[in-house]
Short mmCIF file of C-alpha atoms and ligand atoms in Angstrom, two decimals:
data_model
loop_
_atom_site.label_atom_id
_atom_site.label_comp_id
_atom_site.label_asym_id
_atom_site.label_seq_id
_atom_site.Cartn_x
_atom_site.Cartn_y
_atom_site.Cartn_z
CA UNK A 1 151.34 26.65 20.35
CA UNK A 2 152.02 24.93 17.05
CA UNK A 3 155.35 25.43 15.30
CA UNK A 4 155.10 24.74 11.57
CA UNK A 5 157.78 23.73 9.04
CA UNK A 6 160.81 23.47 11.29
CA UNK A 7 164.13 21.83 10.47
CA UNK A 8 165.57 19.76 13.32
CA UNK A 9 169.27 19.35 14.19
CA UNK A 10 169.17 15.74 12.94
CA UNK A 11 168.26 17.00 9.45
CA UNK A 12 164.52 16.24 9.43
CA UNK A 13 162.65 19.02 7.62
CA UNK A 14 159.03 20.10 7.39
CA UNK A 15 158.44 19.18 11.03
CA UNK A 16 155.56 20.56 13.09
CA UNK A 17 155.78 20.71 16.88
CA UNK A 18 152.59 20.81 18.93
CA UNK A 19 152.92 22.19 22.45
CA UNK A 20 150.34 21.59 25.16
CA UNK A 21 150.62 22.11 28.90
CA UNK A 22 154.26 23.16 28.66
CA UNK A 23 155.28 19.90 27.00
CA UNK A 24 155.76 18.69 23.45
CA UNK A 25 152.51 16.85 22.73
CA UNK A 26 153.35 15.74 19.19
CA UNK A 27 156.11 16.16 16.63
CA UNK A 28 155.98 15.27 12.95
CA UNK A 29 154.95 16.46 9.47
CA UNK A 30 151.52 18.00 8.81
CA UNK A 31 150.09 17.84 12.32
CA UNK A 32 146.41 18.85 12.57
CA UNK A 33 146.00 22.23 14.31
CA UNK A 34 143.66 22.22 17.31
CA UNK A 35 141.08 25.03 17.15
CA UNK A 36 142.27 28.42 18.39
CA UNK A 37 145.91 27.47 18.76
CA UNK A 38 148.69 30.00 18.14
CA UNK A 39 150.64 28.98 15.03
CA UNK A 40 154.23 30.06 14.30
CA UNK A 41 155.77 29.42 10.89
CA UNK A 42 159.41 28.39 11.29
CA UNK A 43 159.83 28.69 7.50
CA UNK A 44 162.33 25.84 7.33
CA UNK A 45 164.67 27.29 9.94
CA UNK A 46 166.44 25.31 12.62
CA UNK A 47 164.53 24.42 15.77
CA UNK A 48 166.96 23.22 18.41
CA UNK A 49 166.64 22.19 22.01
CA UNK A 50 168.09 24.98 24.18
CA UNK A 51 171.78 25.57 24.61
CA UNK A 52 173.33 24.16 27.77
CA UNK A 53 176.54 25.39 29.38
CA UNK A 54 178.23 22.60 31.34
CA UNK A 55 180.88 24.82 32.89
CA UNK A 56 180.58 28.37 34.16
CA UNK A 57 181.56 30.66 37.05
CA UNK A 58 178.55 32.81 37.80
CA UNK A 59 180.00 34.22 41.02
CA UNK A 60 182.82 35.91 39.10
CA UNK A 61 180.96 36.90 35.95
CA UNK A 62 180.79 40.56 34.88
CA UNK A 63 183.42 41.57 37.44
CA UNK A 64 185.99 42.48 34.77
CA UNK A 65 188.34 45.21 35.97
CA UNK A 66 187.50 44.71 39.66
CA UNK A 67 189.81 45.58 41.30
CA UNK A 68 192.17 45.47 38.31
CA UNK A 69 192.69 43.43 35.15
CA UNK A 70 194.77 40.28 34.75
CA UNK A 71 198.09 41.56 33.36
CA UNK A 72 199.83 38.24 32.62
CA UNK A 73 196.72 36.53 31.24
CA UNK A 74 197.48 33.36 33.20
CA UNK A 75 195.23 31.11 35.26
CA UNK A 76 197.34 31.69 38.35
CA UNK A 77 197.13 35.49 38.16
CA UNK A 78 193.37 35.11 37.63
CA UNK A 79 193.11 33.07 40.84
CA UNK A 80 195.20 35.66 42.72
CA UNK A 81 193.06 38.48 41.32
CA UNK A 82 189.84 36.71 42.34
CA UNK A 83 191.38 36.38 45.82
CA UNK A 84 191.86 40.18 45.91
CA UNK A 85 188.28 40.75 44.83
CA UNK A 86 186.63 38.25 47.20
CA UNK A 87 186.82 40.36 50.41
CA UNK A 88 185.14 43.24 48.56
CA UNK A 89 182.18 41.22 47.26
CA UNK A 90 178.70 42.00 48.46
CA UNK A 91 175.72 39.72 48.12
CA UNK A 92 173.66 42.36 46.31
CA UNK A 93 176.35 42.92 43.70
CA UNK A 94 176.82 39.17 43.18
CA UNK A 95 173.08 38.65 42.70
CA UNK A 96 172.76 41.62 40.38
CA UNK A 97 175.63 40.51 38.14
CA UNK A 98 174.39 36.90 38.04
CA UNK A 99 170.86 37.97 37.13
CA UNK A 100 172.19 40.21 34.39
CA UNK A 101 174.17 37.29 32.99
CA UNK A 102 171.06 35.08 33.13
CA UNK A 103 169.22 37.70 31.04
CA UNK A 104 172.00 37.56 28.46
CA UNK A 105 171.89 33.76 28.52
CA UNK A 106 168.14 33.52 28.02
CA UNK A 107 168.27 35.98 25.13
CA UNK A 108 170.81 33.65 23.52
CA UNK A 109 168.71 30.53 24.08
CA UNK A 110 170.96 29.29 26.89
CA UNK A 111 168.50 27.80 29.38
CA UNK A 112 170.64 25.52 31.57
CA UNK A 113 173.97 26.35 33.22
CA UNK A 114 176.20 24.38 35.56
CA UNK A 115 178.05 27.02 37.55
CA UNK A 116 180.88 26.47 39.95
CA UNK A 117 180.67 28.61 43.07
CA UNK A 118 183.73 29.32 45.18
CA UNK A 119 183.40 28.00 48.75
CA UNK A 120 186.78 29.32 49.97
CA UNK A 121 185.22 32.29 51.74
CA UNK A 122 184.13 31.56 55.27
CA UNK A 123 181.11 33.84 54.83
CA UNK A 124 179.87 31.67 51.91
CA UNK A 125 178.62 34.90 50.42
CA UNK A 126 178.74 33.69 46.83
CA UNK A 127 177.06 30.40 47.74
CA UNK A 128 174.14 32.18 49.36
CA UNK A 129 173.90 34.64 46.47
CA UNK A 130 173.81 31.95 43.81
CA UNK A 131 171.36 29.77 45.76
CA UNK A 132 169.11 32.84 45.79
CA UNK A 133 169.65 33.33 42.05
CA UNK A 134 168.97 29.63 41.34
CA UNK A 135 165.58 30.01 43.00
CA UNK A 136 164.85 33.33 41.35
CA UNK A 137 165.51 32.14 37.78
CA UNK A 138 164.15 28.59 38.08
CA UNK A 139 161.07 29.23 35.95
CA UNK A 140 163.18 30.15 32.95
CA UNK A 141 166.70 28.80 33.52
CA UNK A 142 168.06 25.65 35.19
CA UNK A 143 171.02 26.65 37.32
CA UNK A 144 173.03 23.75 38.73
CA UNK A 145 175.65 24.69 41.32
CA UNK A 146 179.01 23.05 42.01
CA UNK A 147 180.76 23.55 45.37
CA UNK A 148 184.16 24.65 44.10
CA UNK A 149 187.13 25.00 46.48
CA UNK A 150 188.99 27.55 44.35
CA UNK A 151 191.99 27.79 46.71
CA UNK A 152 192.34 24.01 47.07
CA UNK A 153 190.35 21.78 49.41
CA UNK A 154 193.54 20.78 51.26
CA UNK A 155 195.59 23.92 50.62
CA UNK A 156 192.96 26.23 52.10
CA UNK A 157 192.42 25.45 55.80
CA UNK A 158 188.65 25.91 55.96
CA UNK A 159 187.76 24.79 52.44
CA UNK A 160 186.56 21.26 53.24
CA UNK A 161 184.32 22.42 56.09
CA UNK A 162 182.97 25.23 53.90
CA UNK A 163 182.37 22.85 51.02
CA UNK A 164 180.31 20.56 53.27
CA UNK A 165 178.36 23.57 54.55
CA UNK A 166 177.65 24.61 50.96
CA UNK A 167 176.32 21.12 50.18
CA UNK A 168 174.19 21.25 53.34
CA UNK A 169 172.73 24.53 52.06
CA UNK A 170 171.67 22.82 48.82
CA UNK A 171 174.55 23.14 46.37
CA UNK A 172 174.10 20.30 43.87
CA UNK A 173 177.51 18.96 42.83
CA UNK A 174 180.94 18.35 44.43
CA UNK A 175 183.82 20.24 42.81
CA UNK A 176 187.60 20.23 43.20
CA UNK A 177 190.86 21.59 41.83
CA UNK A 178 193.56 18.94 42.36
CA UNK A 179 196.19 20.68 40.18
CA UNK A 180 196.12 23.68 42.53
CA UNK A 181 196.84 21.65 45.69
CA UNK A 182 200.39 21.98 47.02
CA UNK A 183 201.72 18.68 45.68
CA UNK A 184 200.74 16.05 43.17
CA UNK A 185 200.13 13.73 46.13
CA UNK A 186 197.81 16.24 47.80
CA UNK A 187 195.99 16.63 44.50
CA UNK A 188 195.38 12.88 44.33
CA UNK A 189 194.30 12.86 47.97
CA UNK A 190 191.84 15.71 47.31
CA UNK A 191 190.27 13.68 44.51
CA UNK A 192 189.82 10.72 46.85
CA UNK A 193 188.28 12.83 49.63
CA UNK A 194 185.90 14.66 47.32
CA UNK A 195 184.76 11.56 45.40
CA UNK A 196 184.06 9.78 48.70
CA UNK A 197 182.12 12.80 49.91
CA UNK A 198 180.02 12.78 46.73
CA UNK A 199 179.43 9.02 46.90
CA UNK A 200 178.35 9.30 50.54
CA UNK A 201 175.83 12.01 49.70
CA UNK A 202 174.66 10.57 46.38
CA UNK A 203 175.89 13.62 44.45
CA UNK A 204 177.57 14.17 41.11
CA UNK A 205 181.18 15.32 40.82
CA UNK A 206 182.64 17.96 38.51
CA UNK A 207 186.29 18.80 39.09
CA UNK A 208 188.58 21.29 37.49
CA UNK A 209 191.23 18.79 36.60
CA UNK A 210 194.73 19.12 35.14
CA UNK A 211 194.13 22.68 33.96
CA UNK A 212 197.76 23.30 33.14
CA UNK A 213 200.35 22.81 30.42
CA UNK A 214 202.14 20.25 32.58
CA UNK A 215 202.30 17.00 30.60
CA UNK A 216 202.86 15.10 33.86
CA UNK A 217 199.70 16.30 35.60
CA UNK A 218 197.88 13.03 36.19
CA UNK A 219 194.77 13.87 38.22
CA UNK A 220 192.21 12.78 35.66
CA UNK A 221 193.65 9.26 35.92
CA UNK A 222 193.00 9.41 39.69
CA UNK A 223 189.52 10.82 39.09
CA UNK A 224 188.68 7.90 36.79
CA UNK A 225 190.10 5.44 39.34
CA UNK A 226 187.94 6.69 42.23
CA UNK A 227 184.90 6.99 39.94
CA UNK A 228 185.28 3.30 39.17
CA UNK A 229 186.09 2.29 42.75
CA UNK A 230 183.10 4.12 44.24
CA UNK A 231 180.57 3.13 41.58
CA UNK A 232 180.15 6.72 40.38
CA UNK A 233 180.25 5.82 36.67
CA UNK A 234 178.36 8.33 34.50
CA UNK A 235 178.12 10.85 37.36
CA UNK A 236 181.60 12.36 37.27
CA UNK A 237 182.98 15.09 35.01
CA UNK A 238 186.55 16.17 34.45
CA UNK A 239 186.60 19.83 33.44
CA UNK A 240 189.34 21.49 31.37
CA UNK A 241 191.77 18.49 31.20
CA UNK A 242 194.18 20.75 29.33
CA UNK A 243 197.31 18.87 30.36
CA UNK A 244 196.07 16.06 28.07
CA UNK A 245 196.96 18.38 25.17
CA UNK A 246 200.62 18.23 26.23
CA UNK A 247 200.80 14.62 27.37
CA UNK A 248 202.83 11.95 25.68
CA UNK A 249 200.79 10.08 23.06
CA UNK A 250 201.63 6.68 24.49
CA UNK A 251 200.33 7.64 27.92
CA UNK A 252 197.12 9.08 26.40
CA UNK A 253 196.59 5.81 24.53
CA UNK A 254 196.36 4.16 27.95
CA UNK A 255 194.48 7.00 29.65
CA UNK A 256 191.51 7.53 27.34
CA UNK A 257 190.26 3.91 27.59
CA UNK A 258 190.44 4.25 31.39
CA UNK A 259 188.26 7.37 31.21
CA UNK A 260 185.80 5.57 28.92
CA UNK A 261 185.69 2.57 31.25
CA UNK A 262 184.78 4.86 34.18
CA UNK A 263 182.19 6.61 31.97
CA UNK A 264 183.78 9.89 32.91
CA UNK A 265 182.45 12.99 31.14
CA UNK A 266 184.77 15.68 29.81
CA UNK A 267 184.21 19.42 29.47
CA UNK A 268 186.55 21.54 27.38
CA UNK A 269 186.42 25.33 27.68
CA UNK A 270 187.85 26.50 24.37
CA UNK A 271 187.52 30.28 24.69
CA UNK A 272 189.30 30.29 28.01
CA UNK A 273 191.98 27.69 27.48
CA UNK A 274 193.04 29.00 24.08
CA UNK A 275 193.81 32.26 25.89
CA UNK A 276 195.11 30.98 29.26
CA UNK A 277 197.28 28.08 28.15
CA UNK A 278 200.64 28.22 26.43
CA UNK A 279 201.54 31.46 28.21
CA UNK A 280 204.94 30.12 29.19
CA UNK A 281 205.71 28.90 25.67
CA UNK A 282 207.75 30.86 23.17
CA UNK A 283 207.06 29.33 19.74
CA UNK A 284 205.43 27.05 18.88
CA UNK A 285 202.66 27.89 21.39
CA UNK A 286 200.48 25.04 22.53
CA UNK A 287 196.73 25.32 21.93
CA UNK A 288 195.94 24.07 25.41
CA UNK A 289 192.59 22.44 24.77
CA UNK A 290 192.02 18.84 25.72
CA UNK A 291 191.83 16.13 23.04
CA UNK A 292 188.19 16.57 22.08
CA UNK A 293 187.86 14.45 18.91
CA UNK A 294 189.83 11.60 20.46
CA UNK A 295 187.67 11.64 23.60
CA UNK A 296 184.52 11.68 21.48
CA UNK A 297 185.81 8.81 19.35
CA UNK A 298 186.26 6.76 22.54
CA UNK A 299 182.56 7.23 23.33
CA UNK A 300 183.12 9.77 26.11
CA UNK A 301 180.46 12.45 26.58
CA UNK A 302 182.18 15.73 25.73
CA UNK A 303 180.76 19.23 26.13
CA UNK A 304 182.13 22.70 25.46
CA UNK A 305 181.69 25.17 28.32
CA UNK A 306 181.80 28.96 28.35
CA UNK A 307 183.64 28.98 31.70
CA UNK A 308 184.08 32.75 32.02
CA UNK A 309 182.50 35.97 30.82
CA UNK A 310 184.20 39.25 31.72
CA UNK A 311 185.95 38.15 34.89
CA UNK A 312 189.53 37.81 36.25
CA UNK A 313 190.29 35.08 33.67
CA UNK A 314 188.57 36.32 30.52
CA UNK A 315 187.71 39.80 29.32
CA UNK A 316 185.17 38.95 26.62
CA UNK A 317 182.12 36.75 26.02
CA UNK A 318 178.38 37.18 26.26
CA UNK A 319 176.57 33.90 26.84
CA UNK A 320 176.68 32.83 23.21
CA UNK A 321 177.21 29.05 23.14
CA UNK A 322 177.54 29.19 19.34
CA UNK A 323 180.66 31.31 19.82
CA UNK A 324 181.92 28.66 22.24
CA UNK A 325 181.18 25.90 19.71
CA UNK A 326 182.89 27.86 16.95
CA UNK A 327 186.06 28.31 19.00
CA UNK A 328 186.07 24.62 20.00
CA UNK A 329 185.67 23.63 16.37
CA UNK A 330 188.61 25.78 15.31
CA UNK A 331 190.97 24.85 18.13
CA UNK A 332 190.28 21.12 17.68
CA UNK A 333 190.30 21.42 13.86
CA UNK A 334 186.93 19.62 13.80
CA UNK A 335 186.08 20.70 10.25
CA UNK A 336 184.34 17.68 8.70
CA UNK A 337 180.55 17.90 8.44
CA UNK A 338 180.15 15.22 11.12
CA UNK A 339 182.63 16.93 13.43
CA UNK A 340 181.01 20.35 13.02
CA UNK A 341 177.67 18.80 13.93
CA UNK A 342 179.36 17.16 16.92
CA UNK A 343 180.43 20.66 18.02
CA UNK A 344 176.77 21.72 17.98
CA UNK A 345 175.92 18.65 20.10
CA UNK A 346 178.69 19.70 22.50
CA UNK A 347 176.67 22.82 23.45
CA UNK A 348 173.21 21.17 23.43
CA UNK A 349 172.48 17.45 23.93
CA UNK A 350 175.86 16.38 25.36
CA UNK A 351 175.91 18.88 28.25
CA UNK A 352 172.22 18.13 28.91
CA UNK A 353 173.20 14.51 29.54
CA UNK A 354 176.21 15.56 31.66
CA UNK A 355 173.98 17.74 33.85
CA UNK A 356 171.34 14.98 33.98
CA UNK A 357 168.58 17.36 32.80
CA UNK A 358 165.18 15.68 32.89
CA UNK A 359 162.73 16.28 30.03
CA UNK A 360 165.34 17.77 27.70
CA UNK A 361 165.12 17.25 23.94
CA UNK A 362 162.82 17.55 20.96
CA UNK A 363 160.49 14.59 21.33
CA UNK A 364 156.93 13.97 22.46
CA UNK A 365 156.65 14.18 26.24
CA UNK A 366 159.73 16.39 26.67
CA UNK A 367 159.56 19.90 28.08
CA UNK A 368 158.52 22.45 25.45
CA UNK A 369 161.88 24.22 25.65
CA UNK A 370 163.50 25.19 22.35
CA UNK A 371 165.17 27.86 20.28
CA UNK A 372 164.34 28.89 16.73
CA UNK A 373 167.56 29.87 14.99
CA UNK A 374 168.04 31.93 11.85
CA UNK A 375 169.91 29.11 10.14
CA UNK A 376 169.14 26.07 8.06
CA UNK A 377 171.21 23.55 10.01
CA UNK A 378 173.62 23.26 12.96
CA UNK A 379 176.71 24.02 10.88
CA UNK A 380 175.17 27.23 9.54
CA UNK A 381 174.10 28.11 13.07
CA UNK A 382 177.72 27.89 14.24
CA UNK A 383 179.07 29.73 11.19
CA UNK A 384 176.69 32.65 11.62
CA UNK A 385 176.37 32.63 15.44
CA UNK A 386 172.75 32.52 14.31
CA UNK A 387 170.18 34.95 15.67
CA UNK A 388 167.84 33.43 18.24
CA UNK A 389 164.54 34.37 16.63
CA UNK A 390 162.49 32.78 19.42
CA UNK A 391 163.37 31.27 22.76
CA UNK A 392 160.64 29.11 24.27
CA UNK A 393 160.49 27.72 27.81
CA UNK A 394 157.67 25.36 28.84
CA UNK A 395 155.68 26.49 25.81
CA UNK A 396 156.01 30.21 26.49
CA UNK A 397 158.04 32.63 24.37
CA UNK A 398 160.53 34.22 26.77
CA UNK A 399 162.80 36.00 24.29
CA UNK A 400 162.71 37.00 20.68
CA UNK A 401 165.02 38.88 18.33
CA UNK A 402 164.61 40.31 14.83
CA UNK A 403 166.26 38.46 11.97
CA UNK A 404 169.76 39.66 11.20
CA UNK A 405 169.96 41.40 7.84
CA UNK A 406 171.49 44.44 6.20
CA UNK A 407 170.22 46.81 3.56
CA UNK A 408 172.47 47.34 0.57
CA UNK A 409 172.67 50.29 -1.77
CA UNK A 410 174.60 48.72 -4.65
CA UNK A 411 173.63 49.11 -8.31
CA UNK A 412 172.30 45.86 -9.76
CA UNK A 413 172.48 43.99 -6.46
CA UNK A 414 169.64 42.92 -4.14
CA UNK A 415 168.55 45.50 -1.56
CA UNK A 416 168.60 43.08 1.34
CA UNK A 417 171.29 40.65 2.35
CA UNK A 418 171.42 37.97 4.98
CA UNK A 419 174.26 35.55 5.36
CA UNK A 420 172.61 32.22 4.74
CA UNK A 421 173.78 30.20 1.76
CA UNK A 422 171.21 30.59 -1.00
CA UNK A 423 170.51 27.28 -2.74
FE1 FE2 B 1 186.38 26.79 35.37
#
């Protein structure tokens, strides 16, 4: 396959991409076409590496309304609701919903997902279901699983044993939820236990951390401390970190350098936290997203995650990482050109580094995985939630969609409209 005349996210235009043996063999202007090769004209549109979601819950996805909806809209009611649903789950239904979500993801050019999977069910039903799904989708989607003790690794009596069993079964990453433990001290202790477990097994860590409006929630500080102490730098992620939104500025001025020193990664989940947080506020209502531009400015790897799609915590969504980027951009007021491009990176290259994906990126030798978007650049892609014209995995087209357009019937106006800026 030879892609002609693509624009890349870094602004290079007129780029050809030659694919051979599932990898990018060459990339540059005016590449010679080997005889008999399939040629696709990108016509100046944006060719991006695939979208990556650094934070998702595939065991809960598409369960909206089961057994009822979240009336208060809070995180805590969502956790309680998930607890009501868990005994009713079946492996077949979990697999079916996860596979359906993976179809949606692929159609939207989302080809790598880190999903948390709840281990606080002694049957480990969801773990077994998602391990099965990971295997089933591996040719077209990288699914990385996090052993997530939803009910608290100390608060739930069998959670730690279950979490270890899940890792033994092949779950990839150690999770946690220190802000849901019974006390702040237990939360800190859970971080220590889980980081030591990960260090002992040579695994990465990704914890739900300080997902509250409590300005005094301090678990990310503890996470950075144990990351440093155990030599886990660059392998640990703090997810959500919403309390940082509400923290005192002086304390944050001390905290962020500590996170940078530990090379901690951060994942914000804008769609979810703009709806879950601030529910106890009257007015003004806090936005409840962590301090994304400040973390980025400190050199911390920051990604935006989708977190939830139609589950006990969130009633909308559809695997569109451009929607996630757009919400993150708005909530963080990241409106300069450079910041908008950084929001695109936060759903592509940044999460790829956080997940440690091998062979990711548009360069010779990398996997031939990419998405052709109906947009001229990353900012336009976010603005338009651009159509994924082609989705390619290892050099094979695995999804395609017709260009978005509308037909007009207006006197003196063009018959066809699309929403790209005409220059
Ligand atoms: Fe989450």
